[in-house]
PDB file of C-alpha atoms in Angstrom:
ATOM      1  CA  MET A  75     -36.630 278.885 -50.141  1.00  0.00           C
ATOM      2  CA  LYS A  76     -32.939 278.340 -50.162  1.00  0.00           C
ATOM      3  CA  VAL A  77     -31.570 276.291 -47.007  1.00  0.00           C
ATOM      4  CA  ILE A  78     -27.573 275.664 -47.090  1.00  0.00           C
ATOM      5  CA  ILE A  79     -26.725 272.908 -43.751  1.00  0.00           C
ATOM      6  CA  ALA A  80     -23.023 273.031 -43.331  1.00  0.00           C
ATOM      7  CA  TYR A  81     -20.142 272.024 -41.136  1.00  0.00           C
ATOM      8  CA  ILE A  82     -17.937 275.485 -41.043  1.00  0.00           C
ATOM      9  CA  PRO A  83     -14.809 274.738 -38.966  1.00  0.00           C
ATOM     10  CA  ALA A  84     -12.932 277.436 -39.256  1.00  0.00           C
ATOM     11  CA  ILE A  85     -14.159 280.504 -41.274  1.00  0.00           C
ATOM     12  CA  HIS A  86     -12.001 281.930 -44.313  1.00  0.00           C
ATOM     13  CA  ARG A  87     -12.744 283.232 -47.942  1.00  0.00           C
ATOM     14  CA  GLY A  88     -13.925 279.684 -49.648  1.00  0.00           C
ATOM     15  CA  TYR A  89     -16.898 279.337 -47.090  1.00  0.00           C
ATOM     16  CA  ILE A  90     -17.735 283.556 -47.278  1.00  0.00           C
ATOM     17  CA  ASP A  91     -17.784 283.144 -51.778  1.00  0.00           C
ATOM     18  CA  PHE A  92     -19.971 280.189 -51.323  1.00  0.00           C
ATOM     19  CA  ILE A  93     -22.382 281.269 -48.948  1.00  0.00           C
ATOM     20  CA  ASN A  94     -23.017 285.114 -51.158  1.00  0.00           C
ATOM     21  CA  LYS A  95     -22.479 282.450 -54.724  1.00  0.00           C
ATOM     22  CA  ASN A  96     -25.773 280.398 -53.292  1.00  0.00           C
ATOM     23  CA  GLN A  97     -27.764 283.282 -51.439  1.00  0.00           C
ATOM     24  CA  PRO A  98     -29.513 281.480 -49.410  1.00  0.00           C
ATOM     25  CA  SER A  99     -32.414 282.385 -46.796  1.00  0.00           C
ATOM     26  CA  ILE A 100     -31.116 280.972 -44.052  1.00  0.00           C
ATOM     27  CA  ILE A 101     -28.035 278.882 -42.958  1.00  0.00           C
ATOM     28  CA  TYR A 102     -27.704 275.917 -40.862  1.00  0.00           C
ATOM     29  CA  LEU A 103     -24.512 274.660 -38.884  1.00  0.00           C
ATOM     30  CA  LEU A 104     -24.138 271.428 -38.037  1.00  0.00           C
ATOM     31  CA  GLY A 105     -23.949 271.087 -34.319  1.00  0.00           C
ATOM     32  CA  LEU A 106     -21.024 269.199 -32.541  1.00  0.00           C
ATOM     33  CA  GLU A 107     -22.902 265.991 -32.114  1.00  0.00           C
ATOM     34  CA  LEU A 108     -23.864 265.150 -35.656  1.00  0.00           C
ATOM     35  CA  VAL A 109     -20.309 266.262 -36.669  1.00  0.00           C
ATOM     36  CA  ARG A 110     -18.974 263.998 -34.247  1.00  0.00           C
ATOM     37  CA  GLU A 111     -20.672 260.968 -36.224  1.00  0.00           C
ATOM     38  CA  VAL A 112     -17.941 261.372 -38.523  1.00  0.00           C
ATOM     39  CA  PRO A 113     -15.034 259.408 -37.789  1.00  0.00           C
ATOM     40  CA  ARG A 114     -12.030 261.448 -36.959  1.00  0.00           C
ATOM     41  CA  LEU A 115     -13.062 264.793 -37.179  1.00  0.00           C
ATOM     42  CA  GLU A 116     -12.247 265.826 -33.783  1.00  0.00           C
ATOM     43  CA  ARG A 117      -8.741 266.034 -34.090  1.00  0.00           C
ATOM     44  CA  ASP A 118      -9.009 269.162 -36.427  1.00  0.00           C
ATOM     45  CA  ILE A 119      -8.016 271.238 -33.745  1.00  0.00           C
ATOM     46  CA  ARG A 120      -9.210 274.675 -35.792  1.00  0.00           C
ATOM     47  CA  ALA A 121     -12.457 273.374 -35.347  1.00  0.00           C
ATOM     48  CA  LEU A 122     -14.902 276.136 -33.828  1.00  0.00           C
ATOM     49  CA  GLU A 123     -18.209 275.346 -31.771  1.00  0.00           C
ATOM     50  CA  ALA A 124     -21.016 275.506 -34.095  1.00  0.00           C
ATOM     51  CA  SER A 125     -22.554 278.133 -31.765  1.00  0.00           C
ATOM     52  CA  GLU A 126     -19.255 280.291 -32.237  1.00  0.00           C
ATOM     53  CA  ALA A 127     -19.073 279.513 -35.878  1.00  0.00           C
ATOM     54  CA  VAL A 128     -22.913 280.981 -35.555  1.00  0.00           C
ATOM     55  CA  ASN A 129     -21.632 284.338 -33.674  1.00  0.00           C
ATOM     56  CA  ALA A 130     -18.943 284.912 -36.525  1.00  0.00           C
ATOM     57  CA  LEU A 131     -20.795 284.730 -39.447  1.00  0.00           C
ATOM     58  CA  LYS A 132     -23.591 287.089 -37.394  1.00  0.00           C
ATOM     59  CA  GLY A 133     -20.589 289.362 -36.858  1.00  0.00           C
ATOM     60  CA  ILE A 134     -20.182 289.472 -40.992  1.00  0.00           C
ATOM     61  CA  GLY A 135     -23.596 290.827 -41.393  1.00  0.00           C
ATOM     62  CA  LEU A 136     -25.302 286.868 -41.836  1.00  0.00           C
ATOM     63  CA  LEU A 137     -28.182 287.504 -40.073  1.00  0.00           C
ATOM     64  CA  GLU A 138     -30.429 284.053 -40.371  1.00  0.00           C
ATOM     65  CA  VAL A 139     -28.130 281.736 -39.215  1.00  0.00           C
ATOM     66  CA  TYR A 140     -28.121 279.149 -36.574  1.00  0.00           C
ATOM     67  CA  GLU A 141     -27.440 276.106 -35.151  1.00  0.00           C
ATOM     68  CA  LEU A 142     -29.139 272.639 -36.000  1.00  0.00           C
ATOM     69  CA  THR A 143     -28.915 270.023 -33.959  1.00  0.00           C
ATOM     70  CA  LYS A 144     -31.043 266.954 -33.038  1.00  0.00           C
ATOM     71  CA  GLU A 145     -33.156 268.337 -31.760  1.00  0.00           C
ATOM     72  CA  ASN A 146     -34.433 270.984 -34.231  1.00  0.00           C
ATOM     73  CA  ILE A 147     -33.719 268.678 -37.118  1.00  0.00           C
ATOM     74  CA  THR A 148     -37.363 268.942 -37.677  1.00  0.00           C
ATOM     75  CA  LYS A 149     -37.951 272.325 -38.901  1.00  0.00           C
ATOM     76  CA  LEU A 150     -36.347 270.740 -42.424  1.00  0.00           C
ATOM     77  CA  ASP A 151     -38.963 269.827 -44.929  1.00  0.00           C
ATOM     78  CA  ASN A 152     -39.482 269.267 -48.321  1.00  0.00           C
ATOM     79  CA  SER A 153     -40.401 272.644 -49.164  1.00  0.00           C
ATOM     80  CA  MET A 154     -36.745 274.061 -48.808  1.00  0.00           C
ATOM     81  CA  GLU A 155     -34.095 274.149 -51.528  1.00  0.00           C
ATOM     82  CA  ILE A 156     -31.513 272.275 -49.278  1.00  0.00           C
ATOM     83  CA  VAL A 157     -28.018 273.164 -51.030  1.00  0.00           C
ATOM     84  CA  MET A 158     -24.747 271.230 -48.889  1.00  0.00           C
ATOM     85  CA  PRO A 159     -21.285 271.070 -49.998  1.00  0.00           C
ATOM     86  CA  ASP A 160     -20.187 268.339 -51.092  1.00  0.00           C
ATOM     87  CA  GLU A 161     -18.540 266.524 -48.477  1.00  0.00           C
ATOM     88  CA  ASP A 162     -17.913 263.433 -46.255  1.00  0.00           C
ATOM     89  CA  VAL A 163     -19.980 265.155 -43.608  1.00  0.00           C
ATOM     90  CA  SER A 164     -22.355 266.120 -45.551  1.00  0.00           C
ATOM     91  CA  HIS A 165     -23.536 263.418 -46.956  1.00  0.00           C
ATOM     92  CA  HIS A 166     -23.022 261.309 -43.585  1.00  0.00           C
ATOM     93  CA  PHE A 167     -25.753 263.799 -42.870  1.00  0.00           C
ATOM     94  CA  LYS A 168     -28.282 263.640 -45.779  1.00  0.00           C
ATOM     95  CA  GLU A 169     -28.227 259.696 -45.312  1.00  0.00           C
ATOM     96  CA  SER A 170     -28.908 259.899 -41.367  1.00  0.00           C
ATOM     97  CA  TYR A 171     -31.179 262.415 -41.200  1.00  0.00           C
ATOM     98  CA  LEU A 172     -32.760 263.361 -45.024  1.00  0.00           C
ATOM     99  CA  LYS A 173     -33.744 260.138 -46.684  1.00  0.00           C
ATOM    100  CA  GLU A 174     -36.288 262.041 -47.944  1.00  0.00           C
ATOM    101  CA  ILE A 175     -35.588 265.357 -48.722  1.00  0.00           C
ATOM    102  CA  PRO A 176     -33.917 266.410 -51.750  1.00  0.00           C
ATOM    103  CA  VAL A 177     -30.329 267.772 -51.186  1.00  0.00           C
ATOM    104  CA  GLN A 178     -28.377 269.511 -53.728  1.00  0.00           C
ATOM    105  CA  PHE A 179     -24.207 268.691 -53.381  1.00  0.00           C
ATOM    106  CA  VAL A 180     -22.259 271.616 -54.862  1.00  0.00           C
ATOM    107  CA  PRO A 181     -18.587 270.740 -55.578  1.00  0.00           C
ATOM    108  CA  VAL A 182     -16.646 273.268 -53.889  1.00  0.00           C
ATOM    109  CA  PHE A 183     -13.370 272.965 -52.266  1.00  0.00           C
ATOM    110  CA  LEU A 184     -14.098 273.895 -48.668  1.00  0.00           C
ATOM    111  CA  ARG A 185     -11.551 271.832 -46.235  1.00  0.00           C
ATOM    112  CA  TRP A 186      -9.690 268.356 -46.665  1.00  0.00           C
ATOM    113  CA  ASP A 187     -12.105 265.949 -46.380  1.00  0.00           C
ATOM    114  CA  LYS A 188     -12.089 262.138 -46.854  1.00  0.00           C
ATOM    115  CA  HIS A 189     -13.505 262.085 -49.840  1.00  0.00           C
ATOM    116  CA  ASN A 190     -10.869 264.856 -51.282  1.00  0.00           C
ATOM    117  CA  SER A 191      -8.253 263.570 -49.702  1.00  0.00           C
ATOM    118  CA  PHE A 192      -8.315 260.455 -52.613  1.00  0.00           C
ATOM    119  CA  LYS A 193      -9.320 262.429 -55.274  1.00  0.00           C
ATOM    120  CA  LYS A 194      -7.208 261.604 -58.119  1.00  0.00           C
ATOM    121  CA  ASP A 195      -6.995 264.947 -60.600  1.00  0.00           C
ATOM    122  CA  VAL A 196      -5.643 265.523 -64.149  1.00  0.00           C
ATOM    123  CA  VAL A 197      -2.653 267.405 -64.269  1.00  0.00           C
ATOM    124  CA  ILE A 198      -2.775 270.500 -66.049  1.00  0.00           C
ATOM    125  CA  SER A 199       1.037 270.293 -66.838  1.00  0.00           C
ATOM    126  CA  ASP A 200       0.710 274.522 -67.930  1.00  0.00           C
ATOM    127  CA  ASN A 201      -0.380 273.728 -71.514  1.00  0.00           C
ATOM    128  CA  ILE A 202       3.551 272.659 -72.362  1.00  0.00           C
ATOM    129  CA  ILE A 203       3.338 268.920 -74.033  1.00  0.00           C
ATOM    130  CA  SER A 204       6.638 268.456 -75.331  1.00  0.00           C
ATOM    131  CA  ARG A 205       7.497 266.167 -78.343  1.00  0.00           C
ATOM    132  CA  GLU A 206      11.115 267.318 -78.240  1.00  0.00           C
ATOM    133  CA  LEU A 207      13.965 265.225 -79.385  1.00  0.00           C
ATOM    134  CA  PHE A 208      15.604 265.340 -76.317  1.00  0.00           C
ATOM    135  CA  ASP A 209      13.078 264.850 -73.940  1.00  0.00           C
ATOM    136  CA  ARG A 210      11.720 261.978 -75.643  1.00  0.00           C
ATOM    137  CA  GLU A 211      14.662 260.260 -75.763  1.00  0.00           C
ATOM    138  CA  VAL A 212      15.134 261.088 -71.538  1.00  0.00           C
ATOM    139  CA  MET A 213      11.789 260.066 -70.602  1.00  0.00           C
ATOM    140  CA  ASN A 214      12.414 257.068 -72.661  1.00  0.00           C
ATOM    141  CA  ARG A 215      15.493 256.646 -70.507  1.00  0.00           C
ATOM    142  CA  ALA A 216      12.793 256.691 -67.921  1.00  0.00           C
ATOM    143  CA  VAL A 217      10.751 254.101 -68.571  1.00  0.00           C
ATOM    144  CA  ALA A 218      13.661 251.696 -69.309  1.00  0.00           C
ATOM    145  CA  GLU A 219      14.184 252.546 -65.877  1.00  0.00           C
ATOM    146  CA  SER A 220      10.958 251.464 -64.457  1.00  0.00           C
ATOM    147  CA  GLU A 221      11.379 248.487 -66.379  1.00  0.00           C
ATOM    148  CA  LYS A 222      13.857 247.995 -63.623  1.00  0.00           C
ATOM    149  CA  SER A 223      11.165 248.281 -60.907  1.00  0.00           C
ATOM    150  CA  SER A 224      10.441 244.787 -58.723  1.00  0.00           C
ATOM    151  CA  ASP A 225       7.630 246.545 -57.592  1.00  0.00           C
ATOM    152  CA  TRP A 226       4.404 244.542 -58.713  1.00  0.00           C
ATOM    153  CA  TRP A 227       1.860 247.470 -57.771  1.00  0.00           C
ATOM    154  CA  ARG A 228       3.551 250.738 -60.208  1.00  0.00           C
ATOM    155  CA  GLN A 229       6.852 250.533 -62.283  1.00  0.00           C
ATOM    156  CA  VAL A 230       8.004 254.302 -62.187  1.00  0.00           C
ATOM    157  CA  GLY A 231      11.693 254.835 -63.771  1.00  0.00           C
ATOM    158  CA  SER A 232      13.070 258.736 -63.175  1.00  0.00           C
ATOM    159  CA  VAL A 233      15.742 260.722 -63.992  1.00  0.00           C
ATOM    160  CA  LEU A 234      17.224 264.022 -63.705  1.00  0.00           C
ATOM    161  CA  VAL A 235      18.988 266.316 -66.223  1.00  0.00           C
ATOM    162  CA  LYS A 236      21.417 269.567 -65.114  1.00  0.00           C
ATOM    163  CA  ASP A 237      22.448 271.438 -68.031  1.00  0.00           C
ATOM    164  CA  SER A 238      21.547 269.335 -70.467  1.00  0.00           C
ATOM    165  CA  LYS A 239      23.067 265.737 -69.427  1.00  0.00           C
ATOM    166  CA  ILE A 240      21.912 263.212 -67.354  1.00  0.00           C
ATOM    167  CA  ILE A 241      23.299 263.233 -63.465  1.00  0.00           C
ATOM    168  CA  PHE A 242      20.934 260.275 -62.013  1.00  0.00           C
ATOM    169  CA  THR A 243      18.680 258.028 -63.416  1.00  0.00           C
ATOM    170  CA  GLY A 244      16.304 255.413 -60.711  1.00  0.00           C
ATOM    171  CA  PHE A 245      13.401 254.226 -60.553  1.00  0.00           C
ATOM    172  CA  ASN A 246      11.013 252.363 -57.191  1.00  0.00           C
ATOM    173  CA  ARG A 247      13.010 249.852 -55.499  1.00  0.00           C
ATOM    174  CA  PRO A 248      12.698 247.805 -52.307  1.00  0.00           C
ATOM    175  CA  LEU A 249      14.362 248.463 -48.658  1.00  0.00           C
ATOM    176  CA  PRO A 250      16.796 247.555 -47.204  1.00  0.00           C
ATOM    177  CA  SER A 251      17.077 245.032 -49.409  1.00  0.00           C
ATOM    178  CA  ASP A 252      15.655 243.999 -53.169  1.00  0.00           C
ATOM    179  CA  GLN A 253      14.058 240.893 -51.782  1.00  0.00           C
ATOM    180  CA  VAL A 254      12.454 242.105 -48.685  1.00  0.00           C
ATOM    181  CA  HIS A 255       9.175 242.285 -50.394  1.00  0.00           C
ATOM    182  CA  ASN A 256       9.209 238.855 -50.863  1.00  0.00           C
ATOM    183  CA  ILE A 257       9.479 237.911 -47.731  1.00  0.00           C
ATOM    184  CA  PHE A 258       6.747 239.069 -45.869  1.00  0.00           C
ATOM    185  CA  GLY A 259       4.565 240.906 -48.731  1.00  0.00           C
ATOM    186  CA  ASP A 260       4.350 244.372 -49.387  1.00  0.00           C
ATOM    187  CA  PRO A 261       1.863 246.234 -46.764  1.00  0.00           C
ATOM    188  CA  ARG A 262       0.983 248.258 -49.624  1.00  0.00           C
ATOM    189  CA  SER A 263      -0.509 245.733 -51.058  1.00  0.00           C
ATOM    190  CA  ASN A 264      -3.537 245.959 -48.330  1.00  0.00           C
ATOM    191  CA  PHE A 265      -5.075 249.228 -49.939  1.00  0.00           C
ATOM    192  CA  ASP A 266      -6.298 250.647 -53.525  1.00  0.00           C
ATOM    193  CA  TYR A 267      -4.622 253.037 -56.218  1.00  0.00           C
ATOM    194  CA  GLY A 268      -3.851 255.919 -54.145  1.00  0.00           C
ATOM    195  CA  VAL A 269      -4.838 255.484 -50.809  1.00  0.00           C
ATOM    196  CA  SER A 270      -1.547 254.859 -48.113  1.00  0.00           C
ATOM    197  CA  PHE A 271       0.622 255.078 -50.576  1.00  0.00           C
ATOM    198  CA  GLU A 272       3.730 255.700 -47.861  1.00  0.00           C
ATOM    199  CA  LEU A 273       2.388 252.449 -46.029  1.00  0.00           C
ATOM    200  CA  SER A 274       4.719 250.252 -48.716  1.00  0.00           C
ATOM    201  CA  LYS A 275       8.525 248.710 -48.596  1.00  0.00           C
ATOM    202  CA  PHE A 276       9.427 250.694 -51.417  1.00  0.00           C
ATOM    203  CA  ILE A 277      11.084 254.027 -51.993  1.00  0.00           C
ATOM    204  CA  HIS A 278       9.948 256.413 -54.892  1.00  0.00           C
ATOM    205  CA  ALA A 279      12.584 257.027 -57.833  1.00  0.00           C
ATOM    206  CA  GLU A 280      12.143 260.576 -57.280  1.00  0.00           C
ATOM    207  CA  ALA A 281      13.080 260.186 -53.619  1.00  0.00           C
ATOM    208  CA  GLY A 282      15.897 257.437 -53.799  1.00  0.00           C
ATOM    209  CA  MET A 283      17.670 260.061 -56.758  1.00  0.00           C
ATOM    210  CA  ILE A 284      17.078 262.927 -54.491  1.00  0.00           C
ATOM    211  CA  ALA A 285      19.006 261.246 -51.549  1.00  0.00           C
ATOM    212  CA  GLU A 286      21.633 260.194 -53.488  1.00  0.00           C
ATOM    213  CA  ALA A 287      22.292 263.613 -54.719  1.00  0.00           C
ATOM    214  CA  ALA A 288      21.878 264.808 -51.473  1.00  0.00           C
ATOM    215  CA  ARG A 289      24.308 262.306 -50.471  1.00  0.00           C
ATOM    216  CA  ARG A 290      27.619 262.961 -53.103  1.00  0.00           C
ATOM    217  CA  GLY A 291      26.892 266.599 -52.187  1.00  0.00           C
ATOM    218  CA  ILE A 292      25.665 267.512 -55.757  1.00  0.00           C
ATOM    219  CA  SER A 293      23.412 270.339 -56.380  1.00  0.00           C
ATOM    220  CA  LEU A 294      19.786 270.036 -57.948  1.00  0.00           C
ATOM    221  CA  GLU A 295      19.256 273.603 -58.262  1.00  0.00           C
ATOM    222  CA  GLY A 296      17.934 274.833 -62.008  1.00  0.00           C
ATOM    223  CA  SER A 297      18.311 270.550 -62.459  1.00  0.00           C
ATOM    224  CA  SER A 298      14.724 268.976 -64.134  1.00  0.00           C
ATOM    225  CA  ILE A 299      13.176 266.136 -63.687  1.00  0.00           C
ATOM    226  CA  TYR A 300      12.043 263.393 -65.662  1.00  0.00           C
ATOM    227  CA  ILE A 301       9.270 260.485 -64.450  1.00  0.00           C
ATOM    228  CA  THR A 302       7.349 258.701 -65.729  1.00  0.00           C
ATOM    229  CA  THR A 303       4.356 259.146 -63.862  1.00  0.00           C
ATOM    230  CA  PHE A 304       3.410 262.219 -62.259  1.00  0.00           C
ATOM    231  CA  PRO A 305       5.241 262.395 -58.497  1.00  0.00           C
ATOM    232  CA  CYS A 306       3.537 261.833 -55.424  1.00  0.00           C
ATOM    233  CA  PRO A 307       2.516 264.348 -53.098  1.00  0.00           C
ATOM    234  CA  ALA A 308       5.710 263.482 -50.872  1.00  0.00           C
ATOM    235  CA  CYS A 309       7.668 263.656 -53.656  1.00  0.00           C
ATOM    236  CA  ALA A 310       6.982 267.053 -55.330  1.00  0.00           C
ATOM    237  CA  LYS A 311       7.081 268.622 -51.767  1.00  0.00           C
ATOM    238  CA  LEU A 312      11.079 266.904 -52.316  1.00  0.00           C
ATOM    239  CA  ILE A 313      10.757 268.282 -55.512  1.00  0.00           C
ATOM    240  CA  THR A 314      10.301 271.562 -54.659  1.00  0.00           C
ATOM    241  CA  SER A 315      12.974 271.492 -51.549  1.00  0.00           C
ATOM    242  CA  ALA A 316      16.322 270.005 -53.854  1.00  0.00           C
ATOM    243  CA  GLY A 317      15.266 273.301 -56.396  1.00  0.00           C
ATOM    244  CA  ILE A 318      14.716 271.274 -59.107  1.00  0.00           C
ATOM    245  CA  LYS A 319      11.926 274.138 -61.559  1.00  0.00           C
ATOM    246  CA  LYS A 320      10.891 271.430 -64.253  1.00  0.00           C
ATOM    247  CA  VAL A 321       8.903 268.332 -63.784  1.00  0.00           C
ATOM    248  CA  TYR A 322       8.197 266.253 -66.568  1.00  0.00           C
ATOM    249  CA  TYR A 323       6.290 263.275 -66.804  1.00  0.00           C
ATOM    250  CA  LYS A 324       4.669 260.909 -69.154  1.00  0.00           C
ATOM    251  CA  GLU A 325       1.381 259.691 -67.872  1.00  0.00           C
ATOM    252  CA  GLY A 326      -0.669 259.773 -64.177  1.00  0.00           C
ATOM    253  CA  TYR A 327      -2.671 262.046 -62.038  1.00  0.00           C
ATOM    254  CA  SER A 328      -1.988 264.493 -59.373  1.00  0.00           C
ATOM    255  CA  LEU A 329      -2.913 263.117 -55.758  1.00  0.00           C
ATOM    256  CA  LEU A 330      -4.122 265.584 -52.921  1.00  0.00           C
ATOM    257  CA  ASP A 331      -2.132 268.610 -53.288  1.00  0.00           C
ATOM    258  CA  ALA A 332       1.183 267.027 -55.581  1.00  0.00           C
ATOM    259  CA  GLU A 333       0.156 269.690 -58.231  1.00  0.00           C
ATOM    260  CA  ASP A 334      -0.469 272.678 -56.001  1.00  0.00           C
ATOM    261  CA  VAL A 335       2.186 272.828 -54.157  1.00  0.00           C
ATOM    262  CA  LEU A 336       4.803 272.086 -57.322  1.00  0.00           C
ATOM    263  CA  LYS A 337       3.261 275.060 -59.062  1.00  0.00           C
ATOM    264  CA  SER A 338       3.427 277.089 -55.827  1.00  0.00           C
ATOM    265  CA  PHE A 339       7.337 277.158 -56.165  1.00  0.00           C
ATOM    266  CA  ASN A 340       7.099 278.218 -59.755  1.00  0.00           C
ATOM    267  CA  ILE A 341       8.072 274.458 -60.756  1.00  0.00           C
ATOM    268  CA  GLU A 342       6.885 274.008 -64.798  1.00  0.00           C
ATOM    269  CA  ILE A 343       4.975 271.072 -65.518  1.00  0.00           C
ATOM    270  CA  ILE A 344       5.769 269.558 -68.874  1.00  0.00           C
ATOM    271  CA  LYS A 345       3.856 266.635 -70.437  1.00  0.00           C
ATOM    272  CA  VAL A 346       6.288 264.324 -73.464  1.00  0.00           C
ATOM    273  CA  GLU A 347       4.535 262.072 -75.861  1.00  0.00           C
ATOM    274  CA  ASP A 348       5.537 261.068 -78.684  1.00  0.00           C
TER     275      ASP A 348
END
């Protein structure tokens, strides 16, 4: 007998598809007491009570749906084929209550949990790879800019191009002065790659150039940006808001929703190779 156990804070198509694909005999929704064992989930203001989610699923024709509590966990046993979404709350529940019972964790995106918030996705550059001389020359300029950065963590260079002309160059640099990080250190050094990137003394190369263009009153509508490392989520949002239409990058990964944000605004993503 196949059983789905899941935390469903809000009903959406992703959950329905997940259920339909796995065709369970019974669905158990994690109750509030079990969910609250995972830190910070109480901050999700969307979250329905498990009993409300149960009623909602029954309302669309899924009849064998129940709330799972500490009192009825004993109904679960080795005779069941248990399936759970591959999420932080699922792993916590398995380690806490189902140590002796096999669980199949299914990779599926249903919500932003702690695990996928830090996931580094390979960038799908619209299947476009450029080896054009102009693009390689501009990217080499971006690489040269990156070498000016005093950030020990990562050196990023960037170039803005409009009408086939370079209008701005930049690199990640510390603020308010070039030596501020050498006095008290950089708080970013307390974290691993891809984690808490906003806690830094450095302004990102892309953000610095976009801000400089705004200060000078220069429109970036229809321009292209060349970046040695694929932009972070915050810079991706700045790029879309600035009207930039093409992103050329040399290396890196998409963190959180950076790639999705760019593609939502029909921004072309191009990888430059030698």
